[in-house]
Structure formats: C-alpha cells, structure tokens
Short mmCIF file of C-alpha atoms in Angstrom, two decimals:
data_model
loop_
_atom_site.label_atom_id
_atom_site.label_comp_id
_atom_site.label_asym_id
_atom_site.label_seq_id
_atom_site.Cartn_x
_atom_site.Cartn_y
_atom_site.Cartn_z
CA UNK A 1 -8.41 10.80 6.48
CA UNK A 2 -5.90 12.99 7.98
CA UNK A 3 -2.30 13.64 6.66
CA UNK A 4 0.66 12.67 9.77
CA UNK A 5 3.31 15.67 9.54
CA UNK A 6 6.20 13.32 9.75
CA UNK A 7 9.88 14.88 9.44
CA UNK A 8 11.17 11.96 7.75
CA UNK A 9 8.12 10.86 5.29
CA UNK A 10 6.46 12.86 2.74
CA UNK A 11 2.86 10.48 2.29
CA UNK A 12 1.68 9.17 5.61
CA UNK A 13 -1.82 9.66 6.69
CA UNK A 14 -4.07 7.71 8.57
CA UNK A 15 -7.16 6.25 6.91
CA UNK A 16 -9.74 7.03 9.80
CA UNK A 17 -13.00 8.77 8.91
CA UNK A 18 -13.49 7.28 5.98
CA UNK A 19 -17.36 6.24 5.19
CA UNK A 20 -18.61 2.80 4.86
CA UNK A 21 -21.63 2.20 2.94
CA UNK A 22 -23.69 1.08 5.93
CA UNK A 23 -23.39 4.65 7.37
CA UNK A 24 -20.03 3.73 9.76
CA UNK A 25 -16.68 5.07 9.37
CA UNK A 26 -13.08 3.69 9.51
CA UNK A 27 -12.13 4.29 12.85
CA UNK A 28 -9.06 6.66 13.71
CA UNK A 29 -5.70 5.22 14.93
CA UNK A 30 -6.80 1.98 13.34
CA UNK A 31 -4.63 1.73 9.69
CA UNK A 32 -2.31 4.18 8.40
CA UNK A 33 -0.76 4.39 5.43
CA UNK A 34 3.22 5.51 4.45
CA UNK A 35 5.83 6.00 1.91
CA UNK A 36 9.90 4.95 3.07
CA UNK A 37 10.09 5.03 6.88
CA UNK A 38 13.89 4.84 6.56
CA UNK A 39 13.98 8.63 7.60
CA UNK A 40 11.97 9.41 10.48
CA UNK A 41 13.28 11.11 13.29
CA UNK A 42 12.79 10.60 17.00
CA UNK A 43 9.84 13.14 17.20
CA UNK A 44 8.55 11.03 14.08
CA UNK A 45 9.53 7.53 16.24
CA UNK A 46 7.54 9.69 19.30
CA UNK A 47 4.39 10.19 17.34
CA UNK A 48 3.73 7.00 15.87
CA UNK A 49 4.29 4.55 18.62
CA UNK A 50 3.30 7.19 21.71
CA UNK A 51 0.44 9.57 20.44
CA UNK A 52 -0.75 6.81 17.72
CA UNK A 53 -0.14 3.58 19.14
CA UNK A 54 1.77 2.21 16.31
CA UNK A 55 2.32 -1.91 17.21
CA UNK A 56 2.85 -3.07 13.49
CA UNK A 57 4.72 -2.48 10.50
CA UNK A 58 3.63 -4.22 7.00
CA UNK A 59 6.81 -3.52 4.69
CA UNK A 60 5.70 -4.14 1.08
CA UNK A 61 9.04 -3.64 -0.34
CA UNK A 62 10.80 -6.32 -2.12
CA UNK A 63 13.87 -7.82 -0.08
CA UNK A 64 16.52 -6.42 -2.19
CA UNK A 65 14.97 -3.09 -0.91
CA UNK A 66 15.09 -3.97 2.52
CA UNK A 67 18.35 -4.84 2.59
CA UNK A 68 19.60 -2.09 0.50
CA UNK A 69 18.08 0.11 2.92
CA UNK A 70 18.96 -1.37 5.91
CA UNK A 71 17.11 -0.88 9.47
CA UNK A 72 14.93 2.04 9.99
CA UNK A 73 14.47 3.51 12.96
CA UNK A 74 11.66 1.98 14.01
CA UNK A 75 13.41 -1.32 13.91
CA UNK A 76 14.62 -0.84 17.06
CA UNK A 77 11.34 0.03 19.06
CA UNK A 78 10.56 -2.54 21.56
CA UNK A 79 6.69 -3.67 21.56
CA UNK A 80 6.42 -2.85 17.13
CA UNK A 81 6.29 -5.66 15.20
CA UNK A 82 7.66 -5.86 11.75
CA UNK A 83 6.69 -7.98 8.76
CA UNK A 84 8.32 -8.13 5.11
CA UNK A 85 5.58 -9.48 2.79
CA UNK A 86 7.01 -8.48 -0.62
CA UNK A 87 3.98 -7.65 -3.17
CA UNK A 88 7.15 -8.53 -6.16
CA UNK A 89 8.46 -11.80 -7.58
CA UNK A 90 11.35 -12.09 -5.72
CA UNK A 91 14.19 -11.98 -8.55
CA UNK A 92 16.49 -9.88 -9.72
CA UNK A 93 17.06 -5.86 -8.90
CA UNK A 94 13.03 -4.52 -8.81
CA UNK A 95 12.66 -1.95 -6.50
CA UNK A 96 9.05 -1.11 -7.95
CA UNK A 97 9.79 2.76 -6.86
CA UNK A 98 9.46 3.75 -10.49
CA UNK A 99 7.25 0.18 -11.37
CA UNK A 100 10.57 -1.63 -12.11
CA UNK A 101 8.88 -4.85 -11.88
CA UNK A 102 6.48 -3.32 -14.66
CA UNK A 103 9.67 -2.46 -16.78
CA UNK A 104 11.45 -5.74 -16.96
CA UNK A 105 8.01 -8.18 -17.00
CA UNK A 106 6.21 -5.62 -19.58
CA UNK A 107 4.86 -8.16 -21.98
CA UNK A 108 3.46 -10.38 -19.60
CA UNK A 109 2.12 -6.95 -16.94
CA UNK A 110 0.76 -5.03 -20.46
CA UNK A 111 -1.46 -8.61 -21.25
CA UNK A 112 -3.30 -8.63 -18.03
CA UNK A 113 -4.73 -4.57 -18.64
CA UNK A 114 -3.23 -2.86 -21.63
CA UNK A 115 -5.55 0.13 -21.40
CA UNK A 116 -3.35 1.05 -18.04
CA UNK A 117 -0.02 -0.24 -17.87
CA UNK A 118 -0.15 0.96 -13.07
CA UNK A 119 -3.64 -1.23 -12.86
CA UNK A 120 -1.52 -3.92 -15.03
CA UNK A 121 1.20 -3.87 -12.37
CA UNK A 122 -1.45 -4.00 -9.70
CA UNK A 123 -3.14 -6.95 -11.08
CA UNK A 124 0.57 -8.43 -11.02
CA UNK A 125 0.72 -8.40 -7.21
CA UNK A 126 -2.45 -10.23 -7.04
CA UNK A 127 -1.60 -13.15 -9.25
CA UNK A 128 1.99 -13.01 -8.47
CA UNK A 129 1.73 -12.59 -4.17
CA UNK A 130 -1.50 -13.39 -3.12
CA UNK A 131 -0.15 -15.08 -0.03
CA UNK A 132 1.28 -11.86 0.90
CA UNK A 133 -1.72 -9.97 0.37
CA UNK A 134 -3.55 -11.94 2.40
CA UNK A 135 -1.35 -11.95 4.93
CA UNK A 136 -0.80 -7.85 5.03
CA UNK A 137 -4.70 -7.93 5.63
CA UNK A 138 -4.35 -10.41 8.59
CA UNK A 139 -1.30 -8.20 10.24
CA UNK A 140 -3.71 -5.63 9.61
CA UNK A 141 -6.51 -7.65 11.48
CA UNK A 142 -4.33 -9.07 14.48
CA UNK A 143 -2.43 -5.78 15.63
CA UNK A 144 -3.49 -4.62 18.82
CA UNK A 145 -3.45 -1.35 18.08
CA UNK A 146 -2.48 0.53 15.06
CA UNK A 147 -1.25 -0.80 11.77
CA UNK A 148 1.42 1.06 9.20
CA UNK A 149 1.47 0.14 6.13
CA UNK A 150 4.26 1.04 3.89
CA UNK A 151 6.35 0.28 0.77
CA UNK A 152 8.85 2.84 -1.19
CA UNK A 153 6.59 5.29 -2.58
CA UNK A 154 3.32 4.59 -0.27
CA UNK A 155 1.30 4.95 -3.36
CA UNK A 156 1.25 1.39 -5.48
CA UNK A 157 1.48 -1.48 -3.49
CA UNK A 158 0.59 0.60 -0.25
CA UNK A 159 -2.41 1.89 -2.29
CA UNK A 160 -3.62 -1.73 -3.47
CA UNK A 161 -3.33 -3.78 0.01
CA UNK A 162 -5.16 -0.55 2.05
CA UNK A 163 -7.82 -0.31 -1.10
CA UNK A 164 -8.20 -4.09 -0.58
CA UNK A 165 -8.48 -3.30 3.32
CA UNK A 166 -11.10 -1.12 3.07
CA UNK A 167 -13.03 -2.57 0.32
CA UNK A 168 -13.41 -5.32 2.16
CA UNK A 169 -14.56 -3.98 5.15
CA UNK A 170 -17.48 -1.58 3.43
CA UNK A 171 -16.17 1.39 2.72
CA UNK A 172 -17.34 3.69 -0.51
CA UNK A 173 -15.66 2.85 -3.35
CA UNK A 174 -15.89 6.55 -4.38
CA UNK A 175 -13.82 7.04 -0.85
CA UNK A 176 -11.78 3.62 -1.51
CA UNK A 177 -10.67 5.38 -5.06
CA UNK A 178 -10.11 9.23 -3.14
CA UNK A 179 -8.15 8.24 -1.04
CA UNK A 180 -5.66 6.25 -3.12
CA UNK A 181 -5.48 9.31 -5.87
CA UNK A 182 -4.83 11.43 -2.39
CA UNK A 183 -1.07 10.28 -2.48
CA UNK A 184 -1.03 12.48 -6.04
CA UNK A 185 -0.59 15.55 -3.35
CA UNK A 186 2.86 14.73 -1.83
CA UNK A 187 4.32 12.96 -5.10
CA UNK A 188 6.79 15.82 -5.29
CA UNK A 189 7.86 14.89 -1.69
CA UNK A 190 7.96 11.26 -2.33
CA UNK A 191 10.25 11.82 -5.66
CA UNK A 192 12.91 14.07 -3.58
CA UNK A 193 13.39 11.35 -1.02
CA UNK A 194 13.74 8.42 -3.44
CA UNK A 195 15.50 10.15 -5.57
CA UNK A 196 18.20 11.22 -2.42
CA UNK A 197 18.64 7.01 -2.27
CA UNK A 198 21.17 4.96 -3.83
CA UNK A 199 18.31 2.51 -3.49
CA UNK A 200 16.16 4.13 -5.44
CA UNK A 201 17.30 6.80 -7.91
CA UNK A 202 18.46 4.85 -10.48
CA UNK A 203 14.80 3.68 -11.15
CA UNK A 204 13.47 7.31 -11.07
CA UNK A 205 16.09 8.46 -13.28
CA UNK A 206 14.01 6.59 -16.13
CA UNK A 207 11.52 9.87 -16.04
CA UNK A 208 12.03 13.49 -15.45
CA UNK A 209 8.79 14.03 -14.77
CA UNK A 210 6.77 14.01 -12.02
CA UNK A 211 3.71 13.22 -13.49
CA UNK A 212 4.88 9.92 -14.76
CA UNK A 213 4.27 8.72 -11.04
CA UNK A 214 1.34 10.38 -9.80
CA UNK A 215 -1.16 8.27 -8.89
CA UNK A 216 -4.81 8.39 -10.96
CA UNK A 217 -8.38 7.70 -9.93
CA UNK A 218 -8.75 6.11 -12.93
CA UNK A 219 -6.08 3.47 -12.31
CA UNK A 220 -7.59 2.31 -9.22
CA UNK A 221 -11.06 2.43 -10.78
CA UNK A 222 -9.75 -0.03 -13.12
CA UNK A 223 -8.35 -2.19 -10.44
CA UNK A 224 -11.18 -2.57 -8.82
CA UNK A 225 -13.18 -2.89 -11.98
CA UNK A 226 -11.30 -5.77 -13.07
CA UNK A 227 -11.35 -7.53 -9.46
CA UNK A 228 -14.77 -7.49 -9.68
CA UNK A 229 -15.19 -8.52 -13.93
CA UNK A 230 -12.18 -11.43 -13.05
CA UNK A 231 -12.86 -12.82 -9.56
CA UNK A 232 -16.32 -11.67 -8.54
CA UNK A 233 -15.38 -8.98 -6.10
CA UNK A 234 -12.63 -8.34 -3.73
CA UNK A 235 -14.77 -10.55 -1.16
CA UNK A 236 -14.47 -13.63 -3.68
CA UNK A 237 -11.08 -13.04 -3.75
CA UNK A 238 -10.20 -12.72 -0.72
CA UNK A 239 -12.17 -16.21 -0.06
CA UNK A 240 -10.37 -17.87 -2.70
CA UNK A 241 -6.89 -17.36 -1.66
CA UNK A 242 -8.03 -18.15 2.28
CA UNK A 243 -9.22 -15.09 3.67
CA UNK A 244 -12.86 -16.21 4.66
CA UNK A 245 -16.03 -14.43 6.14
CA UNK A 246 -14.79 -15.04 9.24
CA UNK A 247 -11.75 -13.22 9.11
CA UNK A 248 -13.56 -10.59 6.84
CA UNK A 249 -15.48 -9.63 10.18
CA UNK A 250 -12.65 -9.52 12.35
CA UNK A 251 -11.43 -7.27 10.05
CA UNK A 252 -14.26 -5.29 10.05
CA UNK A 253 -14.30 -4.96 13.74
CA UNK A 254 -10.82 -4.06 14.44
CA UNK A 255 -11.02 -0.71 11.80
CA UNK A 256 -15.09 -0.07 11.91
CA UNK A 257 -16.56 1.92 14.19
#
C-alpha cells in the first residue's frame, strides 16, 4: 500500500502490495482507494489518469451528494468512466460524511450490531444496497486498467466495498483490517476538507472531535466477523446476491499478481 500525494485529496492510496494468503500480492496500479475527488488539481488529474492509468471511477456517495457537489474534475476526462452506485437508501438529506444515515435510521442500524454502532452502519449497506455492492466489485473487475474508488470521507463505504474486494480475492484479513484502520492517519485532512463544504459541514458539525470519525480495527474486525457468523463468508455472500465463482476469479486476476 502506498499513500498518492494528491493536492486536492487528503486519503488516497493505492492498495497494491498487499499479501494474499496463497503467498501473492495485490498488484500495483490495480485498485485505489479515495476520499472527495471534488478538489484535485490538474497535476492531481495528470497523475491519476497519465502515471496511474486511472479508467474508472466508483462514486459511493449518495445522489444528493453528487449533485450537491456537482462535477469534479475528472468528469471531464475523456477515456474515465464514471459510475454512481450509492451504498445509502436513497431518501432524504444523508450525506453519510459524519454516518448521517446512522443518525436518522439509529434504531433499526443499532439492532443489526449494538456493540459498534460504524460496523452497524456497515452491515446497513449490505442489506440495504447489495446490488450496488456487487456492482462496485464488477466496475472493479471490468476496468481496463486502474479502478478509484471513492465516497466523501474514503474511509466507510470506501473501506467496506475495497475490504469486500480484497477479501474476496485472498488477501490477509490481518492486511484486509490494516489497511482499512490506515485511513485513521489522514482523518485530520479528511475533516478540514468536508468541513470547507456546504455539502458536508453541517453533518460534521454534530462532533468536535476528531476522534469521533477515525476509523478502528476493531470495527472492521466486527464486520467481517459478522459476514462470516450471518452469511457464511464474504464468498457466500457475494454468491448469494449474484456475484459467482466465476466472476470471483476474474476478479482475482485483474488485481492478483
């Protein structure tokens, strides 16, 4: 895993190097992983589609957020190809930045995991956008080149559809868990940029603190945990909502090497 200095984003790295549990690794240039791209620069713009080979964008964010936001500069780079696939319900006002979503459907989040009300959110996307899930991992899949990932913060719903990614391809779950917790070291960066957006800074003005939003091994620990106690495994289900052995190979071969 290495970080990507970008002007305009404070968590993007790319997920190569990572060890599978059959002695491989996650190749470079394959998936990487972002908070907002709303403010990259041209030298950002340069990096990711000339030195990376960025060819698609998965945009987690809920539509009100995309439209709030408006087009990014990326948006207009010929040969990328964009997809919204929402991880939220899509109803009222949730952003998500500061777990909205988790906020306003509390009751019904805290009953799936009340030990950790982040995994409880996390289990949300799963029962709530599984279609979307799935189809982040087949963008993922069918790029020809490199993948970004991205939502608001880069650290919730980026962090559950690239653990997902790589669980499913073989990596450590030690490494799967590392590198989501890894976004914990540019949450001050992340804050100051949502917190600069109309979009977003009403959410984040629910908590002063920083440490409210800093991602936890533990919560992802639990994710997993309860993928595995509920459904079997990520594998299982993947398989239930459509996304087969078959396509679990492809994956495999576009980000193992």
């Amino acid at each position: 895993m290495r970080w990507l200095e970008l002007e305009g984003a404070a968590n993007a790295r790319d997920v190569g190097g990572l060890p599978t549990d059959d002695g491989r690794t996650i190749g470079e240039r394959r998936l990487l992983r972002s908070d907002n791209l709303q403010g990259l620069t041209p030298a950002d713009v340069k990096l990711l589609v000339d030195e990376l080979g960025l060819r698609t964008v998965v945009d987690l964010r809920s539509t009100n957020e995309v439209e709030a936001e408006g087009p990014g500069p990326l948006r207009s780079v010929g040969g990328v190809r964009h997809l919204h696939l929402s991880m939220l319900p899509e109803r009222g006002q949730m952003t998500d930045a500061a777990a909205d979503a988790l906020y306003t459907r509390r009751e019904k989040a805290l009953a799936r995991y009340p030990d950790d009300p982040m995994c409880a959110l996390y289990l949300g996307y799963l029962e709530d956008r599984p279609e979307n899930v799935v189809a982040a991992l087949r963008a993922i899949t069918g790029s020809p080149n490199a993948t970004l990932v991205h939502c608001a913060a880069g650290k919730d719903r980026t962090g559950v559809v690239v653990a997902l990614s790589l669980t499913a391809v073989g990596v450590e779950r030690d490494a799967v868990i590392e590198d989501y917790a890894t976004s914990a070291d540019r949450i001050a960066g992340v804050l100051a940029r949502l917190r600069a957006s109309p979009t977003y800074a009403g959410d984040l003005a629910r908590h002063t603190s920083d440490d409210v939003h800093r991602p936890r091994p533990e919560t992802m620990h639990a994710f997993l945990s309860e993928i595995d106690r509920r459904h079997g495994g990520v594998l299982p289900w993947l398989k239930t909502h459509g996304f087969g052995a078959d396509d679990v190979e492809r994956l495999r071969t576009k980000l193992v090497v």
